[in-house]
Short mmCIF file of N, CA and C in Angstrom, two decimals:
data_model
loop_
_atom_site.label_atom_id
_atom_site.label_comp_id
_atom_site.label_asym_id
_atom_site.label_seq_id
_atom_site.Cartn_x
_atom_site.Cartn_y
_atom_site.Cartn_z
N MET S 13 138.92 89.91 104.88
CA MET S 13 138.05 90.65 103.99
C MET S 13 136.58 90.42 104.24
N PHE S 14 136.15 89.13 104.27
CA PHE S 14 134.85 88.76 104.50
C PHE S 14 134.67 88.16 105.87
N GLY S 15 133.59 88.61 106.71
CA GLY S 15 133.45 88.02 107.94
C GLY S 15 132.78 86.51 107.88
N GLN S 16 131.85 86.47 107.01
CA GLN S 16 131.31 85.10 106.81
C GLN S 16 130.55 85.18 105.44
N TRP S 17 130.06 84.03 105.23
CA TRP S 17 129.21 83.84 103.89
C TRP S 17 127.97 84.72 103.86
N TYR S 18 127.17 84.70 104.87
CA TYR S 18 126.02 85.57 104.99
C TYR S 18 125.53 85.90 106.36
N GLN S 19 125.29 87.09 106.62
CA GLN S 19 124.73 87.43 107.77
C GLN S 19 123.82 88.72 107.49
N ASN S 20 122.57 88.57 107.80
CA ASN S 20 121.62 89.72 107.49
C ASN S 20 122.11 91.10 107.88
N GLU S 21 122.13 91.93 106.95
CA GLU S 21 122.58 93.28 107.09
C GLU S 21 123.98 93.67 107.56
N ALA S 22 124.82 92.47 107.36
CA ALA S 22 126.15 92.64 107.65
C ALA S 22 126.99 93.33 106.44
N ALA S 23 127.86 94.14 106.74
CA ALA S 23 128.44 94.84 105.70
C ALA S 23 129.53 94.13 104.99
N ASN S 24 130.11 93.19 105.68
CA ASN S 24 131.19 92.32 105.04
C ASN S 24 130.81 90.86 104.75
N ASN S 25 129.68 90.55 104.19
CA ASN S 25 129.43 89.26 103.93
C ASN S 25 129.61 88.94 102.39
N LEU S 26 129.96 87.77 101.96
CA LEU S 26 130.25 87.49 100.63
C LEU S 26 129.00 87.45 99.78
N ARG S 27 127.90 86.91 100.25
CA ARG S 27 126.72 86.73 99.49
C ARG S 27 126.18 88.03 98.86
N ASP S 28 125.98 89.02 99.84
CA ASP S 28 125.70 90.36 99.35
C ASP S 28 126.52 91.03 98.41
N THR S 29 127.95 90.88 98.67
CA THR S 29 128.85 91.46 97.79
C THR S 29 128.75 90.84 96.38
N LEU S 30 128.57 89.57 96.26
CA LEU S 30 128.50 88.86 95.01
C LEU S 30 127.19 89.37 94.33
N ILE S 31 126.10 89.41 94.92
CA ILE S 31 124.81 89.78 94.40
C ILE S 31 124.94 91.28 93.94
N ALA S 32 125.43 92.11 94.77
CA ALA S 32 125.66 93.60 94.37
C ALA S 32 126.55 93.68 93.11
N LYS S 33 127.52 92.85 92.97
CA LYS S 33 128.49 92.98 91.85
C LYS S 33 128.01 92.35 90.67
N TYR S 34 127.32 91.30 90.65
CA TYR S 34 126.89 90.44 89.47
C TYR S 34 125.48 90.58 89.01
N THR S 35 124.60 91.23 89.77
CA THR S 35 123.17 91.36 89.48
C THR S 35 123.03 92.62 88.68
N THR S 36 122.42 92.44 87.46
CA THR S 36 122.18 93.59 86.54
C THR S 36 120.96 94.21 86.90
N ILE S 37 120.66 95.49 86.38
CA ILE S 37 119.41 96.20 86.62
C ILE S 37 118.32 95.45 85.95
N ALA S 38 118.64 94.84 84.78
CA ALA S 38 117.76 94.17 83.98
C ALA S 38 117.15 92.89 84.79
N MET S 39 118.03 92.12 85.53
CA MET S 39 117.70 91.07 86.30
C MET S 39 116.88 91.46 87.44
N ARG S 40 117.11 92.66 88.00
CA ARG S 40 116.30 93.03 89.22
C ARG S 40 114.87 93.49 88.71
N ASN S 41 115.03 94.10 87.62
CA ASN S 41 113.54 94.49 87.01
C ASN S 41 112.77 93.22 86.67
N LYS S 42 113.45 92.20 86.03
CA LYS S 42 112.71 90.99 85.69
C LYS S 42 112.13 90.36 87.04
N TRP S 43 113.04 90.31 88.15
CA TRP S 43 112.57 89.73 89.31
C TRP S 43 111.34 90.58 89.97
N GLN S 44 111.50 91.82 89.83
CA GLN S 44 110.32 92.78 90.37
C GLN S 44 109.14 92.58 89.57
N ILE S 45 109.18 92.29 88.31
CA ILE S 45 107.91 91.94 87.52
C ILE S 45 107.36 90.62 87.87
N GLU S 46 108.16 89.67 88.13
CA GLU S 46 107.83 88.30 88.47
C GLU S 46 107.06 88.41 89.80
N TYR S 47 107.63 89.15 90.66
CA TYR S 47 107.06 89.34 92.02
C TYR S 47 105.64 89.89 91.96
N ARG S 48 105.62 90.95 91.16
CA ARG S 48 104.31 91.70 91.00
C ARG S 48 103.23 90.88 90.36
N ASN S 49 103.55 89.87 89.49
CA ASN S 49 102.68 89.02 88.82
C ASN S 49 102.43 87.68 89.42
N ILE S 50 103.00 87.35 90.60
CA ILE S 50 102.94 86.08 91.19
C ILE S 50 101.43 85.78 91.62
N ARG S 51 100.89 84.59 91.18
CA ARG S 51 99.59 84.27 91.51
C ARG S 51 99.41 82.80 91.82
N GLN S 52 98.59 82.44 92.65
CA GLN S 52 98.21 80.97 93.04
C GLN S 52 97.56 80.41 91.80
N GLY S 53 98.09 79.21 91.38
CA GLY S 53 97.52 78.54 90.32
C GLY S 53 96.21 77.91 90.70
N PRO S 54 95.26 77.54 89.76
CA PRO S 54 93.96 77.13 89.92
C PRO S 54 93.98 75.72 90.79
N THR S 55 94.96 74.91 90.76
CA THR S 55 95.08 73.71 91.45
C THR S 55 96.22 73.65 92.52
N GLU S 56 96.87 74.88 92.68
CA GLU S 56 98.04 74.95 93.48
C GLU S 56 97.65 75.03 94.96
N ILE S 57 98.27 74.37 95.80
CA ILE S 57 97.95 74.42 97.24
C ILE S 57 98.68 75.80 97.78
N VAL S 58 98.14 76.18 98.82
CA VAL S 58 98.64 77.50 99.55
C VAL S 58 100.07 77.29 99.95
N ASN S 59 100.52 76.10 100.33
CA ASN S 59 101.88 75.92 100.80
C ASN S 59 102.85 76.16 99.57
N ALA S 60 102.44 75.66 98.43
CA ALA S 60 103.34 75.86 97.23
C ALA S 60 103.47 77.38 96.73
N TYR S 61 102.30 78.04 96.83
CA TYR S 61 102.11 79.55 96.55
C TYR S 61 102.94 80.22 97.45
N THR S 62 102.81 79.97 98.74
CA THR S 62 103.55 80.65 99.79
C THR S 62 105.11 80.52 99.57
N ALA S 63 105.55 79.30 99.19
CA ALA S 63 106.88 79.11 99.01
C ALA S 63 107.46 79.89 97.88
N ARG S 64 106.64 79.98 96.84
CA ARG S 64 107.18 80.80 95.56
C ARG S 64 107.03 82.29 95.96
N PHE S 65 106.06 82.66 96.73
CA PHE S 65 105.89 84.02 97.18
C PHE S 65 107.19 84.51 98.06
N ARG S 66 107.46 83.75 99.00
CA ARG S 66 108.61 83.90 99.88
C ARG S 66 109.94 84.07 99.01
N LYS S 67 109.95 83.09 98.07
CA LYS S 67 111.27 83.12 97.30
C LYS S 67 111.38 84.33 96.34
N ALA S 68 110.26 84.78 95.85
CA ALA S 68 110.22 86.04 95.17
C ALA S 68 110.58 87.19 95.85
N ILE S 69 110.10 87.35 97.11
CA ILE S 69 110.52 88.42 97.96
C ILE S 69 111.90 88.28 98.33
N ASN S 70 112.48 87.22 98.59
CA ASN S 70 113.85 87.15 98.95
C ASN S 70 114.74 87.39 97.67
N LYS S 71 114.21 86.98 96.59
CA LYS S 71 115.03 87.15 95.32
C LYS S 71 115.19 88.63 95.04
N ILE S 72 114.26 89.45 95.20
CA ILE S 72 114.31 90.87 94.89
C ILE S 72 114.77 91.72 96.12
N GLU S 73 115.00 90.99 97.29
CA GLU S 73 115.53 91.61 98.56
C GLU S 73 114.60 92.64 99.05
N MET S 74 113.22 92.43 99.00
CA MET S 74 112.41 93.45 99.35
C MET S 74 111.78 93.01 100.77
N GLY S 75 112.18 91.91 101.17
CA GLY S 75 111.53 91.61 102.56
C GLY S 75 111.66 92.65 103.53
N ASN S 76 112.87 93.31 103.62
CA ASN S 76 112.97 94.24 104.69
C ASN S 76 112.67 95.60 104.20
N LEU S 77 112.46 95.84 102.85
CA LEU S 77 112.07 97.18 102.42
C LEU S 77 110.61 97.43 102.38
N LEU S 78 109.91 96.35 102.11
CA LEU S 78 108.44 96.38 102.02
C LEU S 78 107.85 96.46 103.28
N PRO S 79 106.88 97.36 103.68
CA PRO S 79 106.18 97.28 105.00
C PRO S 79 105.41 96.00 105.18
N ALA S 80 105.30 95.60 106.34
CA ALA S 80 104.55 94.32 106.53
C ALA S 80 103.16 94.26 105.95
N GLN S 81 102.43 95.37 105.98
CA GLN S 81 100.99 95.41 105.34
C GLN S 81 101.16 95.30 103.85
N MET S 82 102.08 95.90 103.14
CA MET S 82 102.22 95.69 101.72
C MET S 82 102.51 94.24 101.33
N GLN S 83 103.38 93.52 102.27
CA GLN S 83 103.55 92.17 101.85
C GLN S 83 102.27 91.30 102.03
N VAL S 84 101.43 91.66 103.03
CA VAL S 84 100.21 91.02 103.17
C VAL S 84 99.32 91.33 102.10
N ILE S 85 99.28 92.47 101.60
CA ILE S 85 98.37 92.77 100.40
C ILE S 85 98.82 92.14 99.25
N ASP S 86 100.11 92.18 98.95
CA ASP S 86 100.60 91.41 97.74
C ASP S 86 100.41 89.96 97.81
N PHE S 87 100.56 89.38 99.03
CA PHE S 87 100.40 87.92 99.10
C PHE S 87 98.81 87.61 98.86
N VAL S 88 98.00 88.27 99.61
CA VAL S 88 96.57 88.10 99.46
C VAL S 88 96.14 88.22 98.00
N THR S 89 96.60 89.30 97.37
CA THR S 89 96.23 89.59 95.99
C THR S 89 96.55 88.38 95.05
N GLY S 90 97.45 87.68 95.42
CA GLY S 90 97.89 86.54 94.52
C GLY S 90 97.23 85.27 94.85
N LEU S 91 96.37 85.14 95.90
CA LEU S 91 95.57 83.99 96.37
C LEU S 91 94.35 83.91 95.39
N ARG S 92 93.95 82.54 95.25
CA ARG S 92 92.57 82.40 94.63
C ARG S 92 91.64 83.18 95.30
N LEU S 93 90.55 83.66 94.52
CA LEU S 93 89.60 84.69 95.10
C LEU S 93 88.83 84.18 96.26
N LYS S 94 88.42 82.77 96.17
CA LYS S 94 87.74 82.30 97.49
C LYS S 94 88.43 82.44 98.71
N ILE S 95 89.66 82.10 98.64
CA ILE S 95 90.56 82.20 99.82
C ILE S 95 90.89 83.66 100.15
N ALA S 96 91.28 84.50 99.18
CA ALA S 96 91.52 85.90 99.43
C ALA S 96 90.41 86.74 100.10
N ILE S 97 89.22 86.46 99.72
CA ILE S 97 88.10 87.11 100.43
C ILE S 97 88.14 86.86 101.91
N ILE S 98 88.34 85.64 102.32
CA ILE S 98 88.23 85.16 103.69
C ILE S 98 89.48 85.83 104.39
N ILE S 99 90.59 85.77 103.79
CA ILE S 99 91.80 86.38 104.41
C ILE S 99 91.71 87.88 104.67
N ASN S 100 91.14 88.54 103.68
CA ASN S 100 90.97 89.97 103.79
C ASN S 100 90.13 90.37 105.05
N GLY S 101 89.08 89.52 105.21
CA GLY S 101 88.07 89.65 106.27
C GLY S 101 88.87 89.59 107.61
N SER S 102 89.70 88.63 107.75
CA SER S 102 90.53 88.42 108.88
C SER S 102 91.51 89.45 109.40
N ASN S 103 91.81 90.30 108.35
CA ASN S 103 92.74 91.42 108.68
C ASN S 103 94.12 90.94 109.39
N PRO S 104 94.87 90.17 108.66
CA PRO S 104 96.19 89.68 109.35
C PRO S 104 97.19 90.77 109.51
N ALA S 105 97.97 90.64 110.60
CA ALA S 105 98.81 91.77 110.96
C ALA S 105 100.16 91.67 110.10
N ASP S 106 100.50 90.35 109.77
CA ASP S 106 101.78 90.32 109.03
C ASP S 106 101.68 89.10 108.12
N LEU S 107 102.68 88.88 107.32
CA LEU S 107 102.85 87.84 106.33
C LEU S 107 102.54 86.48 106.89
N ASP S 108 103.25 86.17 107.99
CA ASP S 108 103.13 84.95 108.66
C ASP S 108 101.62 84.53 109.05
N GLU S 109 100.97 85.58 109.58
CA GLU S 109 99.63 85.39 109.86
C GLU S 109 98.65 85.19 108.76
N ALA S 110 98.94 85.97 107.71
CA ALA S 110 98.23 85.73 106.50
C ALA S 110 98.37 84.31 105.81
N GLU S 111 99.59 83.89 105.85
CA GLU S 111 99.92 82.65 105.45
C GLU S 111 99.22 81.57 106.23
N GLU S 112 99.30 81.59 107.51
CA GLU S 112 98.66 80.62 108.35
C GLU S 112 97.16 80.56 108.15
N THR S 113 96.60 81.71 108.14
CA THR S 113 95.15 81.80 107.81
C THR S 113 94.77 81.16 106.50
N ALA S 114 95.57 81.50 105.57
CA ALA S 114 95.30 81.00 104.13
C ALA S 114 95.30 79.38 104.15
N LYS S 115 96.27 78.87 104.93
CA LYS S 115 96.50 77.45 104.93
C LYS S 115 95.23 76.75 105.74
N ASN S 116 94.84 77.53 106.75
CA ASN S 116 93.62 77.03 107.55
C ASN S 116 92.37 77.13 106.74
N VAL S 117 92.24 78.12 106.00
CA VAL S 117 90.98 78.22 105.10
C VAL S 117 91.05 77.18 104.09
N GLU S 118 92.10 76.92 103.39
CA GLU S 118 92.27 75.86 102.49
C GLU S 118 91.92 74.46 103.03
N SER S 119 92.49 74.19 104.21
CA SER S 119 92.19 73.00 104.84
C SER S 119 90.76 72.77 105.12
N ALA S 120 90.25 73.91 105.68
CA ALA S 120 88.74 73.68 106.06
C ALA S 120 87.86 73.50 104.82
N SER S 121 88.31 74.17 103.69
CA SER S 121 87.59 74.02 102.33
C SER S 121 87.76 72.58 102.03
N LEU S 122 88.83 72.11 102.07
CA LEU S 122 89.07 70.65 101.44
C LEU S 122 88.30 69.65 102.34
N ILE S 123 88.27 69.92 103.59
CA ILE S 123 87.42 69.07 104.51
C ILE S 123 86.06 69.17 104.19
N ASN S 124 85.54 70.42 104.02
CA ASN S 124 84.12 70.50 103.76
C ASN S 124 83.79 69.80 102.33
N LYS S 125 84.57 70.02 101.30
CA LYS S 125 84.35 69.40 100.14
C LYS S 125 84.25 67.78 100.27
N ASN S 126 85.16 67.23 100.99
CA ASN S 126 85.18 65.77 101.39
C ASN S 126 83.95 65.32 102.03
N VAL S 127 83.43 66.19 102.97
CA VAL S 127 82.27 65.84 103.60
C VAL S 127 81.12 65.88 102.65
N ILE S 128 80.98 66.90 101.96
CA ILE S 128 79.83 67.14 101.03
C ILE S 128 79.84 65.96 99.98
N ALA S 129 81.05 65.73 99.27
CA ALA S 129 81.26 64.54 98.47
C ALA S 129 80.74 63.27 98.95
N THR S 130 81.26 62.97 100.27
CA THR S 130 80.85 61.76 100.87
C THR S 130 79.30 61.66 101.04
N ALA S 131 78.74 62.78 101.49
CA ALA S 131 77.23 62.83 101.81
C ALA S 131 76.50 62.75 100.50
N THR S 132 76.89 63.36 99.32
CA THR S 132 76.12 63.34 98.27
C THR S 132 76.38 62.21 97.21
N ASN S 133 77.50 61.66 97.18
CA ASN S 133 77.91 60.68 96.26
C ASN S 133 77.53 59.26 96.83
N PRO S 134 76.97 58.43 96.10
CA PRO S 134 76.71 57.10 96.54
C PRO S 134 77.90 56.38 96.73
N THR S 135 78.02 55.37 97.59
CA THR S 135 79.12 54.67 97.80
C THR S 135 79.27 53.71 96.63
N VAL S 136 80.50 53.14 96.59
CA VAL S 136 80.86 52.10 95.58
C VAL S 136 79.70 50.88 95.62
N ALA S 137 79.44 50.41 96.88
CA ALA S 137 78.64 49.21 97.04
C ALA S 137 77.23 49.57 96.56
N GLU S 138 76.65 50.78 96.71
CA GLU S 138 75.38 51.16 96.31
C GLU S 138 75.37 51.32 94.76
N VAL S 139 76.42 51.77 94.20
CA VAL S 139 76.53 51.78 92.60
C VAL S 139 76.46 50.44 92.10
N LYS S 140 77.26 49.54 92.70
CA LYS S 140 77.31 48.02 92.22
C LYS S 140 75.86 47.51 92.33
N LYS S 141 75.19 47.74 93.36
CA LYS S 141 73.74 47.22 93.72
C LYS S 141 72.86 47.64 92.53
N LEU S 142 72.96 49.00 92.28
CA LEU S 142 72.04 49.60 91.30
C LEU S 142 72.48 49.11 89.91
N LYS S 143 73.68 48.84 89.53
CA LYS S 143 74.14 48.26 88.26
C LYS S 143 73.38 46.87 88.18
N ALA S 144 73.52 46.12 89.24
CA ALA S 144 72.98 44.68 89.23
C ALA S 144 71.47 44.80 88.93
N GLN S 145 70.84 45.81 89.48
CA GLN S 145 69.30 45.97 89.40
C GLN S 145 69.03 46.30 87.90
N ILE S 146 69.79 47.24 87.32
CA ILE S 146 69.68 47.64 85.90
C ILE S 146 69.91 46.37 85.05
N LEU S 147 70.84 45.61 85.23
CA LEU S 147 71.09 44.32 84.53
C LEU S 147 69.90 43.50 84.51
N GLU S 148 69.36 43.21 85.77
CA GLU S 148 68.22 42.29 85.97
C GLU S 148 66.95 42.87 85.18
N LEU S 149 66.81 44.13 85.29
CA LEU S 149 65.66 44.76 84.50
C LEU S 149 65.81 44.68 82.97
N LYS S 150 67.02 44.80 82.61
CA LYS S 150 67.26 44.57 81.10
C LYS S 150 66.92 43.20 80.59
N ALA S 151 67.41 42.27 81.60
CA ALA S 151 67.06 40.78 81.18
C ALA S 151 65.66 40.53 81.19
N LYS S 152 64.77 41.18 82.13
CA LYS S 152 63.43 40.94 82.23
C LYS S 152 62.74 41.64 80.92
N ILE S 153 63.18 42.74 80.58
CA ILE S 153 62.65 43.37 79.30
C ILE S 153 62.90 42.44 78.09
N LYS S 154 64.16 42.05 77.91
CA LYS S 154 64.45 41.07 76.76
C LYS S 154 63.48 39.91 76.74
N GLU S 155 63.26 39.43 78.08
CA GLU S 155 62.47 38.09 78.22
C GLU S 155 61.11 38.40 77.75
N ALA S 156 60.58 39.68 78.22
CA ALA S 156 59.12 40.02 77.83
C ALA S 156 59.03 40.25 76.51
N LYS S 157 59.96 40.76 75.73
CA LYS S 157 59.83 40.93 74.24
C LYS S 157 59.64 39.62 73.53
N TYR S 158 60.38 38.55 74.03
CA TYR S 158 60.41 37.19 73.45
C TYR S 158 59.11 36.62 73.79
N VAL S 159 58.52 36.73 74.87
CA VAL S 159 57.34 36.13 75.19
C VAL S 159 56.05 36.63 74.57
N SER S 160 55.99 38.02 74.38
CA SER S 160 54.90 38.71 73.71
C SER S 160 54.79 38.33 72.27
#
């Protein structure tokens, strides 16, 4: 009866038969709404968002139905604005390229943040030195109050 558990676009695989039989319209509608509303969280990394996006596409079985450019548009729409603007400018041809570009942009952004933070923030040793100087000055001020 069934050729195998799953083979893409095969007419006799168990997975597709079970999904077709037991998936209700309400479930499919819910999955469609979830897909349309998927967004990258404020602290979520691109890899995690990508995994959720891919899972949503597979769940509603639209990977083969949606044109490649629509998948890219939906993916980019869900990205945080700073990343999405750059991805739009790169005009990716397909979802794989959009994902890869988003990961690269995020990595570059994190590297830049670290470089800026290192350049602008004093090191721990400098902070300790300044704290020691403050304590010395406080002691001198107290001493000066008692002498006067």
